[in-house]
Amino acid sequence: GLGSRVMMNVADTAGPGSVGEYGWAGAAKTYYWVDPREDLVGVLMTQYMVGFDLPEQDLRALTYQAIVD
């Protein structure tokens, strides 16, 4: 889609996820992702424009760590 992303290779990323996962990252650290394989949707809405912190990566890591198969 326009401006979205689709994960094609998990090994190319620096974090967890599944092939076919898709999402979008916007200004002020707004972020969402959908992982159909894990039946998972994540949304992060902040108003933080300063700095290079990546809270979405922390949210993703904690979310996938919480999944119990």
mmCIF file of C-alpha atoms in Angstrom:
data_model
loop_
_atom_site.group_PDB
_atom_site.id
_atom_site.type_symbol
_atom_site.label_atom_id
_atom_site.label_comp_id
_atom_site.label_asym_id
_atom_site.label_seq_id
_atom_site.Cartn_x
_atom_site.Cartn_y
_atom_site.Cartn_z
ATOM 1 C CA GLY A 1 0.000 0.000 0.000
ATOM 2 C CA LEU A 2 0.913 3.634 -0.273
ATOM 3 C CA GLY A 3 3.362 4.485 2.498
ATOM 4 C CA SER A 4 3.004 1.148 4.260
ATOM 5 C CA ARG A 5 5.440 -1.688 4.660
ATOM 6 C CA VAL A 6 5.219 -5.475 4.390
ATOM 7 C CA MET A 7 7.795 -7.714 6.036
ATOM 8 C CA MET A 8 9.283 -9.992 3.415
ATOM 9 C CA ASN A 9 12.266 -11.381 5.364
ATOM 10 C CA VAL A 10 12.416 -11.455 9.173
ATOM 11 C CA ALA A 11 16.198 -11.956 9.132
ATOM 12 C CA ASP A 12 16.622 -8.506 7.542
ATOM 13 C CA THR A 13 14.990 -6.782 10.526
ATOM 14 C CA ALA A 14 16.457 -6.029 13.919
ATOM 15 C CA GLY A 15 13.480 -7.430 15.811
ATOM 16 C CA PRO A 16 10.679 -9.948 16.033
ATOM 17 C CA GLY A 17 7.876 -10.464 13.561
ATOM 18 C CA SER A 18 6.465 -12.741 10.888
ATOM 19 C CA VAL A 19 6.629 -12.835 7.114
ATOM 20 C CA GLY A 20 3.580 -11.000 5.766
ATOM 21 C CA GLU A 21 3.269 -8.637 8.707
ATOM 22 C CA TYR A 22 2.459 -5.087 7.640
ATOM 23 C CA GLY A 23 2.289 -1.654 9.208
ATOM 24 C CA TRP A 24 3.112 2.016 9.132
ATOM 25 C CA ALA A 25 5.154 4.531 11.127
ATOM 26 C CA GLY A 26 4.342 8.222 11.133
ATOM 27 C CA ALA A 27 5.258 11.529 12.661
ATOM 28 C CA ALA A 28 5.449 12.028 16.443
ATOM 29 C CA LYS A 29 6.131 8.297 16.935
ATOM 30 C CA THR A 30 2.735 7.061 15.775
ATOM 31 C CA TYR A 31 3.016 3.413 14.770
ATOM 32 C CA TYR A 32 0.887 0.377 14.028
ATOM 33 C CA TRP A 33 1.507 -3.150 12.834
ATOM 34 C CA VAL A 34 -0.637 -6.152 11.954
ATOM 35 C CA ASP A 35 0.733 -9.686 12.164
ATOM 36 C CA PRO A 36 -1.841 -12.057 10.643
ATOM 37 C CA ARG A 37 0.260 -15.130 11.443
ATOM 38 C CA GLU A 38 0.177 -14.347 15.191
ATOM 39 C CA ASP A 39 -3.381 -12.921 15.060
ATOM 40 C CA LEU A 40 -1.960 -9.679 16.477
ATOM 41 C CA VAL A 41 -2.498 -5.933 16.080
ATOM 42 C CA GLY A 42 -0.357 -3.313 17.816
ATOM 43 C CA VAL A 43 -0.898 0.455 17.992
ATOM 44 C CA LEU A 44 1.328 3.123 19.539
ATOM 45 C CA MET A 45 0.150 6.737 19.592
ATOM 46 C CA THR A 46 2.469 9.350 21.090
ATOM 47 C CA GLN A 47 3.214 13.021 20.604
ATOM 48 C CA TYR A 48 7.003 12.906 20.825
ATOM 49 C CA MET A 49 9.002 14.596 18.078
ATOM 50 C CA VAL A 50 12.360 15.147 19.817
ATOM 51 C CA GLY A 51 15.171 12.603 19.890
ATOM 52 C CA PHE A 52 15.984 9.316 18.281
ATOM 53 C CA ASP A 53 14.292 6.995 20.778
ATOM 54 C CA LEU A 54 12.391 4.108 19.203
ATOM 55 C CA PRO A 55 9.595 3.173 21.633
ATOM 56 C CA GLU A 56 7.882 1.148 18.894
ATOM 57 C CA GLN A 57 10.765 -1.335 18.910
ATOM 58 C CA ASP A 58 10.439 -1.772 22.680
ATOM 59 C CA LEU A 59 6.657 -2.254 22.333
ATOM 60 C CA ARG A 60 7.129 -4.867 19.600
ATOM 61 C CA ALA A 61 9.778 -6.768 21.572
ATOM 62 C CA LEU A 62 7.672 -6.853 24.737
ATOM 63 C CA THR A 63 4.556 -7.861 22.802
ATOM 64 C CA TYR A 64 6.205 -10.816 21.070
ATOM 65 C CA GLN A 65 7.880 -11.895 24.337
ATOM 66 C CA ALA A 66 4.433 -12.072 25.943
ATOM 67 C CA ILE A 67 3.056 -14.509 23.352
ATOM 68 C CA VAL A 68 2.752 -18.015 24.757
ATOM 69 C CA ASP A 69 2.457 -20.769 22.146
#
